[in-house]
């Protein structure tokens, strides 16, 4: 009588999970973004603000990675893997650099020439995120994915500029509150995720 293999069965692929479970696994980190924004707005300059900052910074990347793993049928390409790793690392660096800059400001070290370095330091990881986007476009060999990325960048960039222009005039006329300019790249990346899905549908 032939012996039967005692190897344990392999776990089911992510795509075999029920649709409701997959939606929940993507919605949970996505919901952390507005939650983080609310925590940050209500607790600015105290210790709870760091929780809001962590959620605000890392939740979009976590939601996107969950979506790609649970809903995309095609295999992720090497350039996409590298892009995700770079963005994840840059996001983590951004959180710690911003924490250090805020603490230095509280301790009074952000004065004089050193103050410029402290203030500019948190902007460098954000610039690195745009660099990672450029690297992905340069490294991606699939022309369709490159075209989708280019179109998504144009749409999200255009939307962000239009929104900044309208809000700027509303603020000048006293009809809108003042917004810090670092909100602009946040809006860009949030809209980039939405425009990527919209553009991708055109090629299905």
XYZ file of N, CA and C in Angstrom:
612
model
N 0.861 -1.194 0.000
C 0.000 0.000 0.000
C 0.893 1.239 0.000
N 0.735 2.148 -0.973
C 1.622 3.306 -1.047
C 1.417 4.222 0.147
N 2.541 4.735 0.622
C 2.468 5.644 1.770
C 1.944 6.996 1.324
N 1.166 7.605 2.181
C 0.610 8.911 1.875
C 1.492 9.994 2.479
N 1.604 11.088 1.764
C 2.417 12.202 2.245
C 1.756 12.831 3.462
N 2.591 13.097 4.455
C 2.081 13.712 5.680
C 2.325 15.210 5.713
N 2.726 15.792 4.559
C 2.998 17.232 4.526
C 1.709 17.999 4.768
N 1.752 19.059 5.556
C 0.534 19.825 5.822
C 0.072 20.537 4.568
N -1.229 20.717 4.419
C -1.729 21.414 3.235
C -1.273 22.859 3.229
N -0.999 23.358 2.028
C -0.553 24.749 1.912
C -1.718 25.677 2.168
N -1.457 26.867 2.725
C -2.543 27.800 3.008
C -3.152 28.314 1.719
N -4.439 28.655 1.734
C -5.081 29.152 0.529
C -4.509 30.492 0.132
N -4.461 30.797 -1.171
C -3.962 32.096 -1.595
C -4.864 33.210 -1.117
N -4.292 34.429 -1.101
C -5.059 35.567 -0.582
C -6.330 35.794 -1.380
N -6.279 35.521 -2.698
C -7.451 35.764 -3.525
C -8.614 34.862 -3.201
N -8.385 33.745 -2.476
C -9.467 32.828 -2.136
C -10.206 33.254 -0.881
N -9.745 34.269 -0.188
C -10.454 34.764 0.986
C -11.795 35.351 0.565
N -12.802 35.282 1.424
C -14.094 35.895 1.085
C -13.935 37.382 0.782
N -14.784 37.874 -0.109
C -14.689 39.271 -0.524
C -14.823 40.212 0.664
N -15.737 39.915 1.580
C -15.935 40.783 2.743
C -14.675 40.865 3.595
N -13.959 39.748 3.728
C -12.723 39.737 4.512
C -11.657 40.574 3.827
N -11.528 40.430 2.502
C -10.520 41.203 1.780
C -10.814 42.696 1.848
N -12.093 43.052 1.717
C -12.460 44.469 1.821
C -12.131 45.005 3.210
N -12.409 44.218 4.239
C -12.128 44.653 5.608
C -10.633 44.831 5.837
N -9.815 43.935 5.268
C -8.367 44.019 5.453
C -7.778 45.242 4.763
N -8.425 45.725 3.719
C -7.972 46.952 3.059
C -8.573 48.177 3.737
N -9.840 48.078 4.146
C -10.517 49.226 4.742
C -9.947 49.592 6.104
N -9.460 48.596 6.852
C -8.944 48.877 8.196
C -7.761 49.842 8.165
N -6.682 49.558 7.400
C -5.598 50.545 7.356
C -6.010 51.836 6.666
N -6.929 51.760 5.684
C -7.382 52.986 5.025
C -8.116 53.896 6.004
N -8.899 53.308 6.901
C -9.632 54.098 7.886
C -8.708 54.756 8.898
N -7.495 54.234 9.031
C -6.536 54.832 9.963
C -6.052 56.195 9.484
N -6.185 56.481 8.174
C -5.718 57.778 7.665
C -6.554 58.933 8.215
N -7.899 58.937 8.040
C -8.670 60.027 8.654
C -8.611 60.010 10.176
N -8.493 58.813 10.767
C -8.368 58.748 12.224
C -7.076 59.417 12.682
N -5.985 59.144 11.965
C -4.720 59.783 12.303
C -4.769 61.282 12.124
N -5.432 61.739 11.052
C -5.557 63.180 10.824
C -6.350 63.843 11.945
N -7.414 63.184 12.403
C -8.215 63.743 13.492
C -7.428 63.791 14.798
N -6.697 62.717 15.091
C -5.881 62.695 16.313
C -4.830 63.790 16.271
N -4.202 63.958 15.109
C -3.154 64.971 14.979
C -3.727 66.370 15.125
N -4.914 66.605 14.558
C -5.521 67.931 14.634
C -5.979 68.273 16.051
N -6.465 67.275 16.778
C -6.998 67.523 18.119
C -5.932 67.514 19.206
N -4.769 66.949 18.908
C -3.742 66.795 19.951
C -2.390 67.326 19.497
N -2.393 68.418 18.741
C -1.145 68.955 18.230
C -0.225 69.383 19.371
N 1.027 69.026 19.249
C 2.092 69.361 20.190
C 2.039 68.570 21.491
N 1.237 67.540 21.602
C 1.352 66.685 22.778
C 1.685 65.266 22.340
N 1.816 64.365 23.314
C 2.302 63.018 23.000
C 1.346 62.215 22.121
N 0.041 62.484 22.213
C -0.914 61.765 21.373
C -0.739 62.106 19.900
N -0.144 63.244 19.620
C 0.049 63.639 18.221
C 0.933 62.648 17.480
N 1.847 61.973 18.201
C 2.724 61.010 17.526
C 1.937 59.816 17.019
N 0.912 59.400 17.770
C 0.063 58.315 17.284
C -0.640 58.728 15.995
N -1.175 59.939 15.985
C -1.813 60.430 14.767
C -0.847 60.522 13.612
N 0.389 60.922 13.899
C 1.395 61.035 12.846
C 1.740 59.671 12.265
N 1.900 58.672 13.133
C 2.189 57.321 12.652
C 1.062 56.813 11.755
N -0.180 56.979 12.207
C -1.316 56.511 11.416
C -1.416 57.265 10.099
N -1.222 58.564 10.151
C -1.345 59.396 8.954
C -0.278 59.065 7.929
N 0.911 58.715 8.393
C 2.027 58.478 7.484
C 2.022 57.072 6.912
N 1.760 56.085 7.742
C 1.936 54.694 7.321
C 0.668 54.035 6.806
N -0.514 54.563 7.146
C -1.752 53.894 6.738
C -1.965 53.870 5.226
N -1.656 54.938 4.458
C -1.857 54.827 3.000
C -1.010 53.728 2.377
N 0.248 53.604 2.802
C 1.114 52.563 2.261
C 0.603 51.178 2.653
N 0.159 51.030 3.902
C -0.357 49.729 4.338
C -1.616 49.350 3.568
N -2.505 50.318 3.339
C -3.731 50.033 2.591
C -3.420 49.664 1.148
N -2.478 50.363 0.535
C -2.126 50.059 -0.849
C -1.489 48.680 -0.973
N -0.603 48.336 -0.049
C 0.026 47.016 -0.094
C -1.011 45.915 0.112
N -1.964 46.143 1.023
C -3.019 45.147 1.230
C -3.878 44.994 -0.015
N -4.172 46.111 -0.660
C -4.990 46.042 -1.882
C -4.266 45.276 -2.977
N -2.990 45.571 -3.175
C -2.246 44.903 -4.237
C -2.143 43.405 -3.995
N -2.025 43.009 -2.745
C -1.877 41.584 -2.441
C -3.213 40.830 -2.487
N -4.297 41.518 -2.165
C -5.578 40.825 -2.016
C -6.501 40.943 -3.221
N -6.291 41.969 -4.052
C -7.230 42.195 -5.147
C -6.591 42.136 -6.531
N -5.305 42.373 -6.636
C -4.675 42.336 -7.950
C -4.414 40.896 -8.348
N -4.868 40.523 -9.545
C -4.695 39.155 -10.021
C -3.300 38.926 -10.592
N -2.682 39.963 -11.127
C -1.373 39.795 -11.749
C -0.274 39.823 -10.695
N 0.846 39.217 -11.038
C 1.991 39.184 -10.139
C 2.673 40.544 -10.122
N 3.061 40.981 -8.933
C 3.728 42.262 -8.816
C 5.101 42.197 -9.465
N 5.411 43.202 -10.250
C 6.666 43.223 -10.985
C 7.810 43.668 -10.074
N 9.074 43.324 -10.437
C 10.216 43.694 -9.585
C 10.298 45.191 -9.316
N 10.020 46.014 -10.336
C 10.081 47.464 -10.130
C 9.060 47.919 -9.096
N 7.893 47.287 -9.078
C 6.883 47.636 -8.086
C 7.309 47.222 -6.687
N 7.945 46.053 -6.572
C 8.472 45.625 -5.272
C 9.494 46.631 -4.752
N 10.407 47.051 -5.614
C 11.435 48.013 -5.181
C 10.803 49.342 -4.794
N 9.810 49.761 -5.554
C 9.143 51.027 -5.254
C 8.457 50.969 -3.891
N 7.760 49.877 -3.615
C 7.084 49.751 -2.324
C 8.079 49.731 -1.168
N 9.182 49.015 -1.349
C 10.194 48.978 -0.279
C 10.761 50.367 -0.029
N 11.062 51.084 -1.106
C 11.617 52.432 -0.942
C 10.632 53.355 -0.238
N 9.374 53.316 -0.663
C 8.396 54.193 -0.035
C 8.175 53.837 1.428
N 8.164 52.547 1.748
C 7.993 52.141 3.143
C 9.155 52.631 4.003
N 10.374 52.465 3.506
C 11.547 52.914 4.260
C 11.555 54.430 4.416
N 11.225 55.144 3.337
C 11.210 56.605 3.399
C 10.141 57.083 4.377
N 8.984 56.421 4.400
C 7.918 56.808 5.329
C 8.358 56.646 6.778
N 9.049 55.552 7.071
C 9.541 55.332 8.434
C 10.579 56.386 8.806
N 11.487 56.677 7.878
C 12.494 57.712 8.125
C 11.817 59.055 8.369
N 10.784 59.352 7.594
C 10.078 60.622 7.740
C 9.504 60.784 9.146
N 8.882 59.734 9.660
C 8.281 59.813 10.991
C 9.334 60.142 12.040
N 10.462 59.450 11.994
C 11.488 59.664 13.016
C 12.191 61.012 12.850
N 12.398 61.442 11.609
C 13.011 62.756 11.387
C 12.080 63.858 11.882
N 10.789 63.727 11.592
C 9.840 64.736 12.058
C 9.759 64.758 13.581
N 9.768 63.584 14.204
C 9.762 63.530 15.664
C 10.979 64.239 16.239
N 12.136 63.982 15.661
C 13.361 64.620 16.147
C 13.308 66.127 15.953
N 12.802 66.576 14.797
C 12.738 68.011 14.523
C 11.792 68.714 15.494
N 10.652 68.105 15.773
C 9.699 68.714 16.701
C 10.284 68.784 18.108
N 10.962 67.734 18.539
C 11.563 67.746 19.871
C 12.664 68.801 19.970
N 13.468 68.938 18.913
C 14.501 69.977 18.910
C 13.876 71.363 18.972
N 12.753 71.530 18.284
C 12.050 72.813 18.327
C 11.549 73.101 19.741
N 10.980 72.091 20.404
C 10.485 72.280 21.770
C 11.606 72.639 22.733
N 12.790 72.068 22.492
C 13.927 72.305 23.388
C 14.656 73.606 23.081
N 14.205 74.321 22.054
C 14.794 75.611 21.736
C 16.022 75.563 20.855
N 16.245 74.443 20.162
C 17.415 74.324 19.299
C 17.143 74.757 17.856
N 15.925 75.180 17.568
C 15.581 75.558 16.194
C 15.670 77.063 16.015
N 16.769 77.641 16.473
C 16.979 79.078 16.345
C 18.250 79.338 15.555
N 18.278 80.462 14.873
C 19.460 80.813 14.095
C 19.636 79.902 12.891
N 20.877 79.776 12.411
C 21.136 78.931 11.230
C 20.735 77.475 11.439
N 20.883 76.962 12.680
C 20.491 75.580 12.941
C 18.995 75.382 12.743
N 18.223 76.427 12.991
C 16.781 76.319 12.825
C 16.376 75.987 11.401
N 17.125 76.514 10.426
C 16.811 76.202 9.027
C 17.019 74.718 8.746
N 18.101 74.168 9.278
C 18.368 72.740 9.067
C 17.301 71.880 9.734
N 16.894 72.272 10.953
C 15.867 71.513 11.670
C 14.536 71.577 10.929
N 14.195 72.754 10.398
C 12.914 72.918 9.716
C 12.879 72.195 8.374
N 14.012 72.180 7.677
C 14.052 71.575 6.341
C 14.162 70.053 6.415
N 14.721 69.538 7.503
C 14.969 68.090 7.602
C 13.727 67.240 7.339
N 12.535 67.551 7.901
C 11.368 66.701 7.613
C 10.925 66.744 6.155
N 11.310 67.800 5.438
C 10.914 67.885 4.027
C 11.727 66.945 3.150
N 12.927 66.578 3.580
C 13.795 65.753 2.742
C 13.203 64.372 2.462
N 12.633 63.657 3.455
C 11.999 62.375 3.115
C 10.822 62.524 2.153
N 10.062 63.625 2.261
C 8.967 63.847 1.318
C 9.517 63.993 -0.095
N 10.613 64.733 -0.220
C 11.270 64.844 -1.524
C 11.733 63.471 -1.990
N 12.191 62.648 -1.037
C 12.603 61.289 -1.381
C 11.461 60.451 -1.930
N 10.233 60.703 -1.478
C 9.086 59.969 -2.018
C 8.870 60.292 -3.492
N 9.046 61.563 -3.853
C 8.939 61.926 -5.268
C 10.082 61.304 -6.069
N 11.263 61.243 -5.469
C 12.391 60.576 -6.134
C 12.075 59.110 -6.375
N 11.466 58.441 -5.385
C 11.111 57.031 -5.544
C 10.109 56.840 -6.674
N 9.183 57.783 -6.824
C 8.244 57.712 -7.942
C 8.972 57.804 -9.273
N 9.907 58.752 -9.356
C 10.681 58.887 -10.588
C 11.507 57.655 -10.892
N 12.085 57.056 -9.861
C 12.866 55.833 -10.061
C 11.988 54.697 -10.560
N 10.778 54.612 -10.019
C 9.882 53.542 -10.469
C 9.555 53.691 -11.953
N 9.242 54.913 -12.382
C 8.927 55.134 -13.797
C 10.128 54.793 -14.669
N 11.336 55.116 -14.191
C 12.539 54.834 -14.975
C 12.851 53.343 -15.021
N 12.546 52.611 -13.952
C 12.906 51.192 -13.873
C 11.836 50.266 -14.442
N 10.599 50.722 -14.500
C 9.521 49.861 -14.994
C 9.692 49.612 -16.494
N 9.731 48.350 -16.880
C 9.922 47.986 -18.287
C 8.608 47.705 -19.003
N 7.518 47.583 -18.260
C 6.207 47.373 -18.870
C 5.664 48.731 -19.332
N 5.541 48.908 -20.641
C 5.131 50.200 -21.174
C 3.721 50.578 -20.734
N 2.839 49.593 -20.595
C 1.477 49.900 -20.165
C 1.469 50.459 -18.749
N 2.215 49.828 -17.850
C 2.267 50.312 -16.470
C 2.924 51.687 -16.399
N 3.934 51.917 -17.231
C 4.566 53.239 -17.251
C 3.579 54.294 -17.725
N 2.794 53.964 -18.748
C 1.807 54.920 -19.248
C 0.736 55.197 -18.202
N 0.294 54.156 -17.496
C -0.695 54.343 -16.428
C -0.130 55.243 -15.333
N 1.133 55.011 -14.970
C 1.755 55.823 -13.921
C 1.898 57.268 -14.362
N 2.339 57.488 -15.609
C 2.483 58.863 -16.100
C 1.136 59.588 -16.100
N 0.104 58.921 -16.614
C -1.216 59.555 -16.648
C -1.732 59.836 -15.240
N -1.505 58.912 -14.317
C -1.948 59.108 -12.936
C -1.222 60.280 -12.294
N 0.074 60.399 -12.562
C 0.841 61.518 -12.017
C 0.323 62.848 -12.552
N -0.011 62.895 -13.846
C -0.522 64.141 -14.418
C -1.875 64.508 -13.824
N -2.758 63.508 -13.672
C -4.070 63.783 -13.109
C -3.980 64.220 -11.652
N -3.226 63.490 -10.846
C -3.128 63.838 -9.423
C -2.406 65.166 -9.234
N -1.358 65.406 -10.039
C -0.667 66.686 -9.951
C -1.560 67.840 -10.356
N -2.325 67.657 -11.438
C -3.234 68.707 -11.873
C -4.323 68.988 -10.856
N -4.899 67.929 -10.288
C -5.929 68.114 -9.268
C -5.380 68.846 -8.051
N -4.178 68.470 -7.631
C -3.582 69.106 -6.455
C -3.318 70.582 -6.702
N -2.805 70.922 -7.881
C -2.550 72.329 -8.203
C -3.854 73.121 -8.277
N -4.891 72.527 -8.864
C -6.186 73.214 -8.927
C -6.742 73.461 -7.529
N -6.659 72.456 -6.675
C -7.164 72.604 -5.311
C -6.378 73.666 -4.549
N -5.050 73.659 -4.708
C -4.229 74.654 -4.016
C -4.553 76.061 -4.506
N -4.807 76.212 -5.809
C -5.143 77.522 -6.361
C -6.469 78.024 -5.810
N -7.494 77.166 -5.823
C -8.814 77.565 -5.326
C -8.755 77.900 -3.838
N -8.099 77.046 -3.055
C -8.006 77.305 -1.616
C -7.210 78.570 -1.325
N -6.188 78.840 -2.151
C -5.408 80.055 -1.959
C -6.251 81.308 -2.116
N -7.092 81.348 -3.153
C -7.953 82.510 -3.344
C -9.033 82.584 -2.274
N -9.590 81.433 -1.875
C -10.574 81.446 -0.794
C -9.967 81.992 0.492
N -8.720 81.626 0.754
C -8.050 82.134 1.957
C -7.811 83.633 1.859
N -7.415 84.114 0.668
C -7.176 85.548 0.490
C -8.441 86.366 0.741
N -9.595 85.792 0.397
C -10.859 86.494 0.597
C -11.479 86.195 1.958
N -10.738 85.511 2.820
C -11.224 85.233 4.160
C -12.325 84.201 4.229
N -12.405 83.335 3.221
C -13.473 82.342 3.161
C -12.990 80.935 3.467
N -11.721 80.774 3.757
C -11.171 79.451 4.074
C -10.043 79.626 5.076
N -9.849 78.668 5.969
C -8.753 78.767 6.942
C -7.406 78.555 6.266
N -6.366 79.009 6.936
C -5.017 78.825 6.404
C -4.595 77.363 6.527
N -4.011 76.835 5.469
C -3.502 75.469 5.470
C -1.990 75.498 5.310
N -1.294 74.661 6.079
C 0.144 74.535 5.921
C 0.459 73.924 4.563
N 1.550 74.362 3.972
C 1.880 73.899 2.625
C 2.274 72.432 2.584
N 2.663 71.834 3.713
C 3.003 70.409 3.666
C 1.774 69.542 3.440
N 0.582 70.156 3.503
C -0.635 69.416 3.173
C -0.684 69.093 1.677
N -0.016 69.907 0.852
C -0.074 69.730 -0.607
C 0.450 68.358 -1.041
N 1.666 67.935 -0.630
C 2.099 66.594 -1.038
C 1.237 65.476 -0.460
N 0.664 65.687 0.730
C -0.241 64.673 1.283
C -1.448 64.504 0.366
N -2.033 65.630 -0.063
C -3.171 65.565 -0.982
C -2.771 64.917 -2.299
N -1.558 65.219 -2.764
C -1.088 64.635 -4.030
C -1.040 63.116 -3.953
N -0.445 62.574 -2.898
C -0.288 61.124 -2.807
C -1.623 60.427 -2.557
N -2.515 61.060 -1.799
C -3.839 60.466 -1.602
C -4.574 60.377 -2.933
N -4.510 61.451 -3.713
C -5.194 61.466 -5.006
C -4.489 60.592 -6.030
N -3.188 60.377 -5.862
C -2.473 59.493 -6.776
C -3.027 58.079 -6.700
N -3.345 57.622 -5.488
C -3.931 56.294 -5.362
C -5.268 56.190 -6.068
N -6.095 57.252 -5.954
C -7.412 57.227 -6.600
C -7.289 57.324 -8.117
N -6.429 58.221 -8.605
C -6.306 58.392 -10.055
C -5.669 57.172 -10.713
N -4.793 56.481 -9.992
C -4.205 55.260 -10.551
C -5.284 54.222 -10.830
N -6.232 54.078 -9.910
C -7.322 53.130 -10.126
C -8.219 53.567 -11.273
N -8.482 54.857 -11.378
C -9.331 55.354 -12.455
C -8.677 55.156 -13.818
N -7.391 55.477 -13.903
C -6.693 55.329 -15.181
C -6.566 53.854 -15.549
N -6.326 53.004 -14.553
C -6.163 51.573 -14.833
C -7.418 50.977 -15.450
N -8.585 51.480 -15.057
C -9.833 50.937 -15.592
C -9.961 51.173 -17.092
N -9.316 52.204 -17.596
C -9.406 52.489 -19.029
C -8.731 51.410 -19.862
N -7.776 50.700 -19.268
C -7.001 49.717 -20.029
C -7.456 48.287 -19.760
N -8.548 48.099 -19.034
C -9.013 46.744 -18.743
C -9.896 46.239 -19.883
